[in-house]
Coordinates of C-alpha atoms in Angstrom, one line a residue:
Chain A
M1 CA 52.9 -42.4 16.7
N2 CA 49.1 -42.4 16.9
T3 CA 47.2 -39.4 18.0
T4 CA 46.4 -40.7 21.5
E5 CA 50.1 -41.2 22.3
A6 CA 51.0 -37.9 20.7
R7 CA 48.4 -36.1 22.9
H8 CA 49.9 -37.7 26.0
S9 CA 53.4 -36.8 25.2
S10 CA 52.8 -33.3 23.9
S11 CA 53.1 -30.3 26.1
G12 CA 49.4 -29.5 25.5
G13 CA 48.3 -32.7 27.3
Q14 CA 47.5 -33.5 30.9
P15 CA 50.1 -31.7 33.1
P16 CA 52.0 -34.2 35.3
S17 CA 50.8 -34.0 38.9
P18 CA 53.2 -32.3 41.3
Q19 CA 55.7 -34.6 42.9
T20 CA 57.5 -34.6 46.2
F21 CA 61.3 -34.9 46.5
A22 CA 60.8 -38.4 47.9
Q23 CA 58.9 -39.5 44.9
K24 CA 61.5 -38.1 42.5
A25 CA 64.5 -39.5 44.3
L26 CA 63.1 -43.0 44.7
A27 CA 61.8 -43.0 41.1
R28 CA 65.3 -42.2 39.9
A29 CA 66.9 -44.8 42.2
A30 CA 64.4 -47.4 40.9
G31 CA 64.9 -46.5 37.3
L32 CA 61.2 -45.5 36.9
D33 CA 59.7 -42.4 35.2
S34 CA 57.5 -41.7 38.3
V35 CA 56.3 -43.4 41.4
Q36 CA 53.2 -43.0 43.6
I37 CA 53.3 -42.4 47.4
G38 CA 52.8 -45.7 49.1
Q39 CA 54.2 -47.6 46.1
V40 CA 56.9 -50.2 46.9
V41 CA 59.9 -50.0 44.6
D42 CA 63.1 -51.9 44.2
A43 CA 65.7 -49.2 44.6
Q44 CA 69.3 -49.3 43.7
P45 CA 71.2 -47.0 46.1
D46 CA 74.2 -45.0 44.8
V47 CA 76.0 -45.5 48.1
I48 CA 75.8 -48.4 50.6
L49 CA 77.2 -47.4 54.0
S50 CA 78.5 -49.5 56.9
H51 CA 80.9 -48.9 59.7
D52 CA 82.3 -51.0 62.6
N53 CA 79.4 -53.3 61.8
T54 CA 80.9 -54.3 58.5
A55 CA 82.5 -57.5 59.8
A56 CA 79.1 -58.7 61.1
I57 CA 77.6 -57.8 57.7
R58 CA 80.3 -59.7 55.9
R59 CA 79.5 -62.9 57.8
I60 CA 75.9 -62.6 56.7
W61 CA 76.9 -61.8 53.1
Q62 CA 79.2 -64.9 53.1
E63 CA 76.1 -67.0 53.4
F64 CA 75.3 -66.0 49.8
G65 CA 78.5 -67.8 48.6
Q66 CA 79.6 -64.9 46.4
A67 CA 83.4 -64.2 45.9
R68 CA 82.9 -60.6 45.0
V69 CA 80.3 -58.0 46.1
L70 CA 78.3 -56.8 43.1
R71 CA 79.4 -53.1 42.9
P72 CA 82.4 -52.5 45.2
E73 CA 82.6 -48.8 44.1
R74 CA 79.2 -48.2 45.8
L75 CA 80.3 -49.4 49.2
A76 CA 81.5 -46.8 51.7
I77 CA 83.0 -48.1 55.0
T78 CA 84.3 -46.0 57.9
L79 CA 85.8 -47.1 61.2
D80 CA 84.3 -44.7 63.7
H81 CA 82.1 -46.3 66.4
A82 CA 84.8 -47.6 68.7
V83 CA 88.2 -46.1 67.5
P84 CA 91.0 -46.6 68.2
A85 CA 90.0 -50.1 69.3
P86 CA 89.4 -50.1 73.1
T87 CA 89.7 -53.9 73.5
T88 CA 91.1 -56.9 71.7
K89 CA 87.7 -57.9 70.5
H90 CA 87.2 -54.5 68.9
A91 CA 90.6 -54.7 67.3
Q92 CA 89.7 -58.1 65.8
N93 CA 86.5 -56.6 64.5
H94 CA 88.5 -53.8 62.8
A95 CA 91.0 -56.3 61.4
E96 CA 88.3 -58.4 59.8
I97 CA 86.9 -55.2 58.2
R98 CA 90.3 -54.3 56.8
E99 CA 90.7 -57.8 55.3
F100 CA 87.3 -57.4 53.6
V101 CA 88.3 -54.0 52.3
R102 CA 91.5 -55.4 50.8
E103 CA 89.8 -58.5 49.4
Q104 CA 87.0 -56.6 47.7
G105 CA 89.0 -53.5 46.7
I106 CA 86.8 -51.0 48.5
A107 CA 88.0 -47.5 47.5
H108 CA 85.8 -45.5 49.9
F109 CA 87.3 -46.9 53.1
F110 CA 88.1 -44.5 55.9
E111 CA 90.5 -45.6 58.7
V112 CA 90.4 -45.1 62.5
G113 CA 90.6 -41.4 63.2
R114 CA 89.3 -40.1 59.9
G115 CA 86.0 -39.3 61.5
I116 CA 82.3 -40.2 61.8
C117 CA 80.7 -41.8 58.8
H118 CA 78.2 -39.1 58.0
Q119 CA 80.7 -36.2 58.4
V120 CA 83.4 -38.0 56.3
L121 CA 81.1 -39.0 53.5
S122 CA 79.9 -35.4 53.3
E123 CA 83.5 -34.0 53.4
E124 CA 84.6 -36.4 50.7
A125 CA 81.5 -35.9 48.6
V126 CA 81.0 -39.7 48.4
V127 CA 77.3 -38.9 48.4
L128 CA 75.8 -36.3 46.1
P129 CA 72.6 -34.3 46.1
G130 CA 69.7 -36.2 44.5
Q131 CA 71.3 -39.6 45.2
L132 CA 70.1 -42.4 47.4
I133 CA 72.2 -43.6 50.3
L134 CA 71.2 -46.6 52.4
G135 CA 73.2 -47.3 55.5
A136 CA 73.4 -49.7 58.5
D137 CA 73.2 -46.7 60.7
S138 CA 70.0 -45.0 61.9
H139 CA 71.3 -41.5 61.4
T140 CA 71.7 -42.0 57.6
T141 CA 68.8 -39.5 57.4
H142 CA 71.7 -37.1 57.8
Y143 CA 72.3 -36.7 54.0
G144 CA 69.2 -34.7 53.6
W145 CA 71.4 -31.7 54.5
M146 CA 72.7 -31.8 50.9
G147 CA 69.5 -32.8 49.3
A148 CA 70.2 -36.5 49.1
F149 CA 67.7 -39.3 50.2
G150 CA 69.3 -41.1 53.1
A151 CA 67.7 -43.9 55.1
G152 CA 68.9 -46.4 57.7
I153 CA 68.5 -50.1 57.2
G154 CA 69.6 -53.3 59.0
R155 CA 72.7 -55.4 58.6
S156 CA 71.0 -58.2 56.7
E157 CA 69.7 -55.6 54.2
V158 CA 73.2 -54.2 53.7
A159 CA 74.4 -57.8 53.0
A160 CA 71.6 -58.2 50.5
L161 CA 72.6 -54.9 48.8
W162 CA 76.2 -56.0 48.5
A163 CA 74.9 -59.1 46.8
T164 CA 72.1 -57.8 44.6
G165 CA 72.4 -54.0 44.5
Q166 CA 68.8 -53.5 45.2
L167 CA 66.3 -53.3 48.1
W168 CA 62.6 -52.7 48.5
L169 CA 61.5 -49.3 49.8
R170 CA 58.1 -47.9 50.2
V171 CA 57.7 -44.3 48.8
P172 CA 57.0 -42.3 52.0
E173 CA 54.5 -39.6 52.7
T174 CA 56.1 -36.2 53.2
M175 CA 55.7 -33.9 56.2
R176 CA 56.7 -30.3 55.5
I177 CA 58.1 -28.3 58.4
E178 CA 58.5 -24.5 57.8
L179 CA 60.6 -22.2 59.9
D180 CA 59.9 -18.5 59.3
G181 CA 62.3 -15.7 60.3
E182 CA 65.8 -15.9 61.9
L183 CA 66.5 -17.8 65.1
P184 CA 67.4 -15.5 68.0
P185 CA 71.0 -15.3 69.3
W186 CA 72.1 -18.5 71.1
V187 CA 69.2 -20.4 69.6
T188 CA 70.3 -23.1 67.1
A189 CA 69.0 -25.7 64.7
K190 CA 69.5 -28.2 67.5
D191 CA 67.0 -26.3 69.7
F192 CA 64.6 -26.2 66.8
A193 CA 64.9 -30.0 66.2
L194 CA 64.3 -30.7 69.9
R195 CA 61.3 -28.4 69.9
V196 CA 59.7 -30.2 66.9
I197 CA 60.4 -33.7 68.4
G198 CA 59.0 -32.5 71.8
D199 CA 55.9 -31.0 70.2
L200 CA 55.0 -34.0 67.9
G201 CA 56.6 -36.9 69.8
A202 CA 59.3 -39.5 69.1
D203 CA 57.0 -41.0 66.5
G204 CA 55.7 -37.7 65.2
G205 CA 57.4 -38.4 61.8
L206 CA 57.1 -42.2 61.7
Y207 CA 57.8 -43.7 58.3
A208 CA 57.7 -40.1 56.8
M209 CA 60.0 -38.0 54.7
I210 CA 60.5 -34.8 56.7
E211 CA 61.1 -31.8 54.4
F212 CA 62.3 -28.5 55.9
G213 CA 61.8 -25.1 54.3
G214 CA 61.1 -21.5 54.9
S215 CA 63.1 -18.3 55.4
G216 CA 64.5 -19.6 58.7
I217 CA 66.0 -22.6 57.0
E218 CA 67.4 -20.5 54.2
A219 CA 69.0 -18.3 56.9
L220 CA 70.9 -21.2 58.6
P221 CA 74.6 -21.4 58.1
L222 CA 75.7 -24.4 56.1
E223 CA 76.8 -26.6 59.0
A224 CA 73.6 -25.9 60.9
R225 CA 71.7 -27.6 58.0
M226 CA 73.4 -30.9 58.9
I227 CA 71.7 -31.0 62.3
L228 CA 68.1 -31.1 61.3
P229 CA 68.0 -34.2 59.0
N230 CA 70.4 -36.0 61.4
M231 CA 68.0 -35.4 64.3
M232 CA 65.0 -36.6 62.4
A233 CA 66.0 -40.2 63.1
E234 CA 64.7 -39.4 66.6
F235 CA 61.4 -38.3 65.1
G236 CA 60.8 -41.8 63.5
A237 CA 61.5 -40.4 60.1
K238 CA 62.5 -42.6 57.1
S239 CA 64.5 -39.7 55.6
A240 CA 64.7 -35.9 55.7
F241 CA 65.4 -33.3 53.2
I242 CA 66.4 -29.6 52.7
A243 CA 66.5 -28.3 49.2
P244 CA 70.2 -27.4 48.5
N245 CA 71.1 -23.7 48.1
A246 CA 74.1 -22.3 46.3
A247 CA 76.4 -22.7 49.3
V248 CA 75.6 -26.4 49.6
V249 CA 76.2 -27.0 45.9
E250 CA 79.5 -25.1 46.2
Y251 CA 80.6 -27.2 49.3
V252 CA 79.9 -30.5 47.6
A253 CA 81.4 -29.4 44.2
A254 CA 84.7 -28.2 45.9
R255 CA 85.0 -31.5 47.7
L256 CA 84.1 -33.7 44.7
G257 CA 86.7 -31.8 42.7
R258 CA 89.2 -32.2 45.5
R259 CA 88.6 -36.0 45.8
R260 CA 89.0 -36.5 42.1
S261 CA 92.1 -34.4 41.8
R262 CA 93.7 -36.3 44.7
A263 CA 92.8 -39.6 43.1
E264 CA 94.4 -38.5 39.8
A265 CA 97.5 -37.3 41.6
A266 CA 97.8 -40.5 43.5
Q267 CA 97.6 -42.5 40.2
R268 CA 100.5 -40.4 38.9
G269 CA 102.3 -41.2 42.1
E270 CA 102.4 -37.5 43.1
R271 CA 101.7 -36.1 46.5
R272 CA 98.1 -35.0 46.8
P273 CA 97.5 -31.4 45.9
Q274 CA 95.8 -29.2 48.5
D275 CA 93.2 -27.8 46.2
A276 CA 91.5 -29.1 43.1
P277 CA 92.1 -27.2 39.8
A278 CA 89.2 -24.8 39.1
Q279 CA 88.2 -26.8 36.0
M280 CA 87.7 -29.9 38.1
V281 CA 85.5 -28.0 40.5
D282 CA 83.5 -26.5 37.6
E283 CA 83.0 -30.0 36.1
A284 CA 81.9 -31.3 39.5
R285 CA 79.5 -28.3 40.0
A286 CA 77.9 -29.0 36.6
E287 CA 77.5 -32.7 37.4
I288 CA 75.9 -31.9 40.8
E289 CA 73.5 -29.3 39.3
A290 CA 72.2 -31.9 36.9
L291 CA 71.4 -34.2 39.9
L292 CA 69.5 -31.7 42.0
L293 CA 65.9 -32.6 42.9
D294 CA 63.3 -30.7 44.8
S295 CA 59.6 -31.0 45.5
D296 CA 57.3 -29.3 43.0
D297 CA 55.0 -26.5 43.9
G298 CA 51.8 -28.0 45.0
A299 CA 53.4 -31.3 45.9
P300 CA 51.2 -33.5 48.1
Y301 CA 52.2 -33.1 51.8
A302 CA 50.6 -35.3 54.4
A303 CA 51.0 -32.5 56.9
V304 CA 52.5 -29.0 57.2
H305 CA 53.8 -27.5 60.4
R306 CA 54.8 -23.9 60.7
Y307 CA 57.1 -22.4 63.3
A308 CA 58.1 -18.8 63.9
A309 CA 61.8 -18.7 64.5
R310 CA 61.4 -16.0 67.2
D311 CA 59.4 -18.4 69.3
I312 CA 62.1 -21.0 69.5
E313 CA 64.1 -21.0 72.8
P314 CA 67.1 -22.9 74.0
T315 CA 65.7 -26.4 74.6
V316 CA 67.0 -29.5 76.4
A317 CA 65.9 -33.2 76.0
C318 CA 65.7 -34.8 79.5
P319 CA 66.2 -38.4 80.4
H320 CA 65.5 -40.9 78.9
T321 CA 63.8 -40.0 75.7
V322 CA 64.5 -37.3 73.0
D323 CA 60.9 -36.1 73.1
N324 CA 61.0 -35.4 76.8
V325 CA 61.9 -31.8 76.2
R326 CA 62.0 -28.8 78.5
L327 CA 63.0 -25.2 78.1
L328 CA 66.6 -24.7 79.2
S329 CA 65.5 -22.3 82.0
E330 CA 63.4 -25.2 83.6
V331 CA 66.4 -27.5 84.1
S332 CA 69.2 -25.1 85.0
D333 CA 69.6 -26.5 88.5
V334 CA 70.7 -30.0 87.3
R335 CA 74.3 -30.7 88.2
V336 CA 76.5 -32.4 85.6
Q337 CA 79.6 -34.5 86.1
Q338 CA 80.3 -34.7 82.3
A339 CA 79.8 -32.3 79.4
F340 CA 80.2 -34.0 76.0
L341 CA 80.7 -32.0 72.8
G342 CA 80.9 -34.0 69.7
T343 CA 79.0 -36.6 67.5
C344 CA 77.6 -36.6 64.0
T345 CA 74.9 -34.1 65.2
N346 CA 77.1 -31.4 66.8
G347 CA 80.9 -32.1 66.5
R348 CA 81.7 -29.8 63.6
L349 CA 84.0 -26.7 63.4
S350 CA 81.2 -24.2 64.1
D351 CA 80.3 -26.2 67.2
L352 CA 83.9 -26.2 68.5
A353 CA 84.1 -22.5 67.6
V354 CA 81.1 -21.5 69.8
A355 CA 82.4 -23.7 72.6
A356 CA 85.8 -22.1 72.4
Q357 CA 84.2 -18.7 72.5
I358 CA 82.3 -19.5 75.6
V359 CA 85.1 -21.1 77.6
Q360 CA 87.8 -18.6 76.5
G361 CA 89.6 -17.4 79.6
R362 CA 87.5 -19.7 81.9
R363 CA 88.0 -23.1 83.6
T364 CA 85.7 -26.0 83.7
A365 CA 83.9 -26.4 87.0
S366 CA 85.5 -28.5 89.7
G367 CA 83.9 -32.0 89.5
T368 CA 82.9 -31.6 85.9
R369 CA 84.7 -33.2 83.0
F370 CA 84.6 -31.5 79.6
L371 CA 85.0 -34.0 76.7
V372 CA 85.4 -32.6 73.2
I373 CA 85.5 -35.0 70.2
P374 CA 85.8 -33.5 66.8
A375 CA 83.5 -35.2 64.2
S376 CA 86.4 -35.7 61.8
A377 CA 90.2 -35.3 61.3
E378 CA 89.4 -32.3 59.1
V379 CA 87.4 -30.6 61.8
L380 CA 90.3 -31.3 64.2
Q381 CA 92.8 -29.8 61.8
D382 CA 90.8 -26.7 61.2
A383 CA 90.1 -26.3 65.0
L384 CA 93.9 -26.6 65.6
R385 CA 94.7 -24.1 62.9
L386 CA 92.1 -21.6 64.3
G387 CA 93.3 -22.0 67.9
Y388 CA 90.0 -23.5 69.2
I389 CA 91.7 -26.7 70.5
Q390 CA 94.3 -24.5 72.4
T391 CA 91.5 -22.5 74.0
L392 CA 89.4 -25.6 74.9
V393 CA 92.4 -27.5 76.4
E394 CA 93.4 -24.4 78.4
A395 CA 89.9 -24.3 79.8
G396 CA 90.3 -27.9 81.0
A397 CA 88.7 -29.8 78.1
V398 CA 89.8 -33.3 77.2
I399 CA 90.2 -33.9 73.4
G400 CA 89.2 -37.3 72.0
V401 CA 90.1 -39.0 68.7
P402 CA 87.7 -38.1 65.9
G403 CA 84.8 -40.6 65.9
C404 CA 81.6 -41.4 67.7
G405 CA 83.3 -41.4 71.2
P406 CA 81.0 -42.4 74.1
C407 CA 77.8 -41.6 72.2
M408 CA 76.5 -45.2 72.2
G409 CA 78.4 -46.4 75.3
N410 CA 81.4 -48.1 73.6
H411 CA 84.3 -46.2 75.2
M412 CA 86.1 -42.8 75.7
G413 CA 83.9 -41.2 78.4
I414 CA 81.4 -43.7 79.8
P415 CA 79.7 -42.1 82.8
A416 CA 79.6 -43.9 86.2
P417 CA 76.3 -45.0 87.7
G418 CA 74.6 -42.0 89.3
E419 CA 76.4 -39.5 87.1
T420 CA 74.7 -37.0 84.8
T421 CA 76.0 -36.0 81.3
I422 CA 75.0 -33.0 79.2
S423 CA 75.6 -33.9 75.6
S424 CA 75.5 -32.5 72.1
A425 CA 74.5 -35.9 70.7
N426 CA 71.2 -37.0 69.3
R427 CA 70.1 -39.8 71.7
N428 CA 69.6 -40.0 75.5
F429 CA 68.0 -43.4 75.9
R430 CA 68.5 -45.3 79.2
G431 CA 71.8 -47.1 79.0
R432 CA 72.8 -45.3 75.8
M433 CA 76.1 -44.1 77.1
G434 CA 76.9 -47.6 78.6
T435 CA 75.3 -47.2 82.1
P436 CA 71.6 -47.7 82.7
D437 CA 71.8 -45.8 86.0
S438 CA 73.0 -42.5 84.5
D439 CA 71.2 -39.5 83.1
V440 CA 71.8 -37.9 79.7
Y441 CA 70.5 -34.5 78.7
L442 CA 70.7 -33.3 75.1
A443 CA 71.3 -29.7 74.1
S444 CA 73.2 -27.4 71.8
P445 CA 77.0 -27.1 71.8
A446 CA 76.7 -23.6 73.5
V447 CA 74.7 -25.1 76.4
V448 CA 77.1 -28.0 76.7
A449 CA 80.1 -25.6 76.9
A450 CA 78.4 -23.3 79.4
S451 CA 77.4 -26.3 81.5
A452 CA 81.0 -27.5 81.6
I453 CA 82.0 -24.1 83.0
M454 CA 79.2 -23.8 85.5
G455 CA 79.0 -27.5 86.6
R456 CA 75.3 -27.5 86.0
I457 CA 73.1 -27.2 83.0
A458 CA 73.6 -23.6 82.1
D459 CA 72.5 -20.9 79.6
P460 CA 75.5 -19.4 77.7
R461 CA 73.8 -16.0 78.3
E462 CA 74.7 -16.4 82.0
L463 CA 78.3 -16.1 81.0
E464 CA 78.0 -13.0 78.7
Chain B
M1 CA 54.4 -70.2 61.6
D2 CA 50.9 -69.6 60.3
V3 CA 49.4 -69.4 63.9
I4 CA 51.6 -68.3 66.8
R5 CA 50.4 -69.1 70.3
G6 CA 51.9 -67.7 73.5
R7 CA 51.6 -65.5 76.5
A8 CA 51.8 -61.7 76.3
W9 CA 54.7 -59.7 77.6
K10 CA 53.3 -56.2 77.6
Y11 CA 55.4 -53.0 77.4
G12 CA 54.7 -49.3 76.7
D13 CA 55.3 -46.6 74.1
N14 CA 58.6 -45.7 72.5
V15 CA 60.6 -48.7 73.8
N16 CA 64.0 -48.1 72.1
T17 CA 66.7 -50.4 70.8
D18 CA 69.1 -49.4 73.5
V19 CA 66.9 -51.0 76.2
I20 CA 66.1 -53.9 73.9
Y21 CA 69.8 -54.6 73.2
P22 CA 72.4 -52.2 74.6
G23 CA 74.8 -50.6 72.2
K24 CA 77.9 -51.5 74.3
Y25 CA 77.5 -55.1 73.1
T26 CA 77.1 -54.5 69.4
Y27 CA 80.7 -55.1 68.3
T28 CA 81.9 -57.6 70.9
V29 CA 79.1 -60.0 71.4
S30 CA 78.3 -62.4 68.5
G31 CA 77.2 -65.9 69.6
R32 CA 73.5 -66.7 69.4
E33 CA 73.2 -67.6 73.1
E34 CA 75.1 -64.6 74.3
I35 CA 73.0 -62.2 72.2
A36 CA 69.8 -63.9 73.5
R37 CA 71.0 -63.4 77.1
H38 CA 71.1 -59.6 76.9
A39 CA 67.5 -59.2 75.4
L40 CA 65.6 -56.4 77.2
E41 CA 68.4 -56.2 79.7
D42 CA 67.7 -52.6 80.7
L43 CA 63.9 -52.8 80.3
D44 CA 62.7 -56.0 82.0
P45 CA 65.4 -58.3 83.5
A46 CA 62.6 -61.0 84.1
F47 CA 62.0 -61.4 80.4
V48 CA 64.9 -63.7 79.5
T49 CA 64.3 -66.1 82.4
G50 CA 60.5 -66.2 82.2
M51 CA 60.1 -66.2 78.4
Q52 CA 58.7 -69.4 76.8
P53 CA 59.1 -70.1 73.1
G54 CA 56.1 -68.7 71.2
D55 CA 55.4 -65.9 73.6
V56 CA 54.2 -62.6 72.1
I57 CA 55.5 -59.1 72.9
V58 CA 52.7 -56.6 73.0
A59 CA 53.7 -53.0 72.8
G60 CA 52.4 -49.4 72.4
R61 CA 53.5 -46.9 69.8
N62 CA 57.0 -46.9 68.1
W63 CA 58.4 -50.2 69.5
G64 CA 62.0 -50.5 68.5
C65 CA 62.7 -46.8 67.8
G66 CA 66.3 -45.6 67.7
S67 CA 69.4 -47.5 66.4
S68 CA 69.4 -49.7 63.3
R69 CA 71.1 -52.5 65.2
E70 CA 69.6 -55.8 64.0
Q71 CA 70.4 -57.6 67.3
A72 CA 67.3 -55.7 68.7
A73 CA 65.3 -58.1 66.5
T74 CA 67.5 -61.2 66.5
C75 CA 67.9 -61.2 70.3
L76 CA 64.1 -61.7 70.5
V77 CA 64.2 -64.3 67.7
Y78 CA 66.9 -66.2 69.6
N79 CA 64.7 -66.2 72.7
G80 CA 61.9 -67.8 70.7
V81 CA 59.5 -64.8 70.6
G82 CA 56.7 -65.8 68.3
A83 CA 55.5 -62.3 67.2
I84 CA 55.3 -58.7 68.3
V85 CA 51.9 -57.0 68.3
A86 CA 52.2 -53.2 68.6
E87 CA 50.4 -50.0 67.9
S88 CA 53.3 -49.0 65.6
F89 CA 57.0 -49.8 65.1
G90 CA 60.2 -47.9 64.6
R91 CA 60.7 -48.3 60.8
I92 CA 64.2 -49.9 60.9
F93 CA 63.2 -52.4 63.7
Y94 CA 60.1 -53.3 61.6
R95 CA 62.2 -54.2 58.6
N96 CA 64.8 -56.0 60.8
A97 CA 62.1 -58.1 62.5
L98 CA 60.4 -59.2 59.2
N99 CA 63.8 -59.8 57.6
N100 CA 64.6 -62.3 60.4
G101 CA 61.3 -64.0 60.1
L102 CA 59.8 -62.4 63.2
P103 CA 56.2 -61.2 62.5
A104 CA 55.8 -57.5 63.4
I105 CA 52.1 -57.0 63.5
V106 CA 50.6 -53.5 63.5
C107 CA 47.3 -53.9 65.4
P108 CA 46.6 -50.9 67.7
E109 CA 43.2 -52.3 68.9
A110 CA 44.7 -55.6 70.1
A111 CA 47.8 -53.9 71.5
R112 CA 45.7 -51.6 73.7
V113 CA 43.5 -54.3 75.2
I114 CA 45.8 -57.3 75.7
Q115 CA 46.9 -57.6 79.3
P116 CA 50.2 -59.0 80.6
G117 CA 50.2 -62.8 80.7
D118 CA 47.1 -63.1 78.4
A119 CA 47.0 -66.1 76.0
V120 CA 47.4 -64.6 72.6
E121 CA 47.1 -66.1 69.1
V122 CA 48.5 -64.4 66.0
D123 CA 47.1 -65.9 62.7
I124 CA 49.4 -64.6 59.9
T125 CA 47.3 -66.3 57.2
S126 CA 43.9 -64.8 58.1
C127 CA 45.5 -61.6 59.6
V128 CA 43.8 -61.9 63.0
V129 CA 45.0 -61.5 66.6
R130 CA 42.9 -63.4 69.1
C131 CA 43.1 -62.6 72.8
P132 CA 40.7 -62.8 75.9
A133 CA 39.3 -59.4 75.0
G134 CA 38.3 -60.5 71.5
E135 CA 39.4 -60.9 67.9
F136 CA 41.2 -58.1 66.0
S137 CA 42.2 -58.0 62.3
F138 CA 45.3 -56.4 60.9
P139 CA 46.1 -55.3 57.4
P140 CA 47.9 -58.0 55.2
F141 CA 51.6 -57.6 54.5
S142 CA 52.6 -56.1 51.1
P143 CA 53.6 -58.7 48.4
S144 CA 57.3 -57.8 48.9
I145 CA 57.2 -58.5 52.6
M146 CA 55.1 -61.7 52.1
H147 CA 57.8 -63.0 49.7
I148 CA 60.4 -62.5 52.4
I149 CA 58.3 -64.1 55.1
E150 CA 57.4 -67.1 52.9
A151 CA 61.1 -67.6 52.1
G152 CA 61.8 -67.7 55.9
G153 CA 63.6 -64.3 56.0
L154 CA 65.6 -61.9 53.8
I155 CA 68.8 -64.0 53.7
A156 CA 66.9 -67.1 52.5
Y157 CA 65.0 -64.9 50.1
V158 CA 68.1 -63.5 48.6
K159 CA 69.8 -66.9 48.4
R160 CA 66.8 -68.2 46.5
S161 CA 66.8 -65.2 44.1
L162 CA 70.5 -65.5 43.4
E163 CA 70.1 -69.2 42.6
A164 CA 67.2 -68.5 40.3

């Protein structure tokens, strides 16, 4: 080694410039030591996600003339967007997907009723912190909740990934959003997300990595972390990120350990155990800790926005764009014919818990339907065990099969023309729920539940 | 494809994929003609009948925001749209358009001044948009994107690289 090289590689040399999470994650996925913001890299994702669109992707992929996808273990496929099949055409679509799964030996395949892709891949620890997941679903930004780099891509791109394992990505600028202090009672991460999108617009985060931090983010319960990166798809973001805390690492480690112990048990022909042996969880934790990535102190941010948590109020997105936000108090005279609690944004156990708490001992308003769709079978089982489903049904709620439900207008709760829905989903575009002449308002699960009881957009504090 | 000539169909900001191609058709409609028929169904019902091959969509900020559905781009390709000139694009739509050989041109100056029905020329080689209000340049595509455009789209590009 000559002296010049020695100087560069020694600790006394030029310190490396501070890097963002996005730089580190894409450098790792591209097999490079470091990358610059704006650089275009060929990245190899750890996980390639598709759902009910898998059959259409398969038809594109078949044009390549390959018999086998390059790395079947990296594919993850869920049936969630229209499940169980509402029509023969949907059923044929699912059948084609099952045939592909069998033919290619896809292990990470999740059947009708298992749940929504982003919830299931989180519960099953298919994606790990610090990894790259690319999916033919715009809400693939979701995985930032656990410190992974997730981005949505198109169907042709997924087909290309099945064939080649790599895709070009530009290393994005990072926007940092800080939340200081604790959110007031009845104010949730959903309200904060809507506030940010309302303030900066539906393209406020266009092409950017959105990184959340601050004491208000640290104070969020684990499930609330899942809302923010998910909602950033409505902000134009490429991806979103929250640095994982100990609770996140523990969640993923427990689930990675469980998945592996089930797989081992299945190989031995045993019934699957309920919990993984402690040693398997310890191994999983060590593996995850080695993968963790975070932005350096002094990392280059294109913009920093700061919010005081005490200033965030219950917020509603009005028709027909997510950035058309108002304070809840400004829209509380709007009558609703349907209240929809569910989706990858807000269909988890804590969401059903707050809804059950609000509707306990009450009945949904006459003329208002209350539709509850758990985000996964696991959420449904936990909600059954804890009595939430009993409470919700007693109050007049209809329980749907775990999946996306009517979120994008496929089935299971399409509104009639002229009707208004209050929804815990992430998107309220005209026609989104299947009918262009209906209005969709977006809000937190607490507001959705209170609205179901009152028959109009309502503040849960009115029911206290 | 180096120079695209057509009339302008002008739309506003934040036009999302649900009004470009409704989600309810994503798993049941597959034929080229049928996909084409639903283009801009909830935005501009006159588009599909009035559209002439080569016509150019001119839009404001964040055209194609929302879902990753690729039909939002292919339904325009199948109608013969020559290019889209916008102030900015939703990032997945942008990729989907280029991957399907549909030039997505970021040119805020042109997008703001072009009027509905204007004769528009998009010159990919010299990176210029020409319209009655003048001539406006746009930044060249990155080499990765140019390779895909030159190959005629992502699928053709991947086929070529697999054969190489």
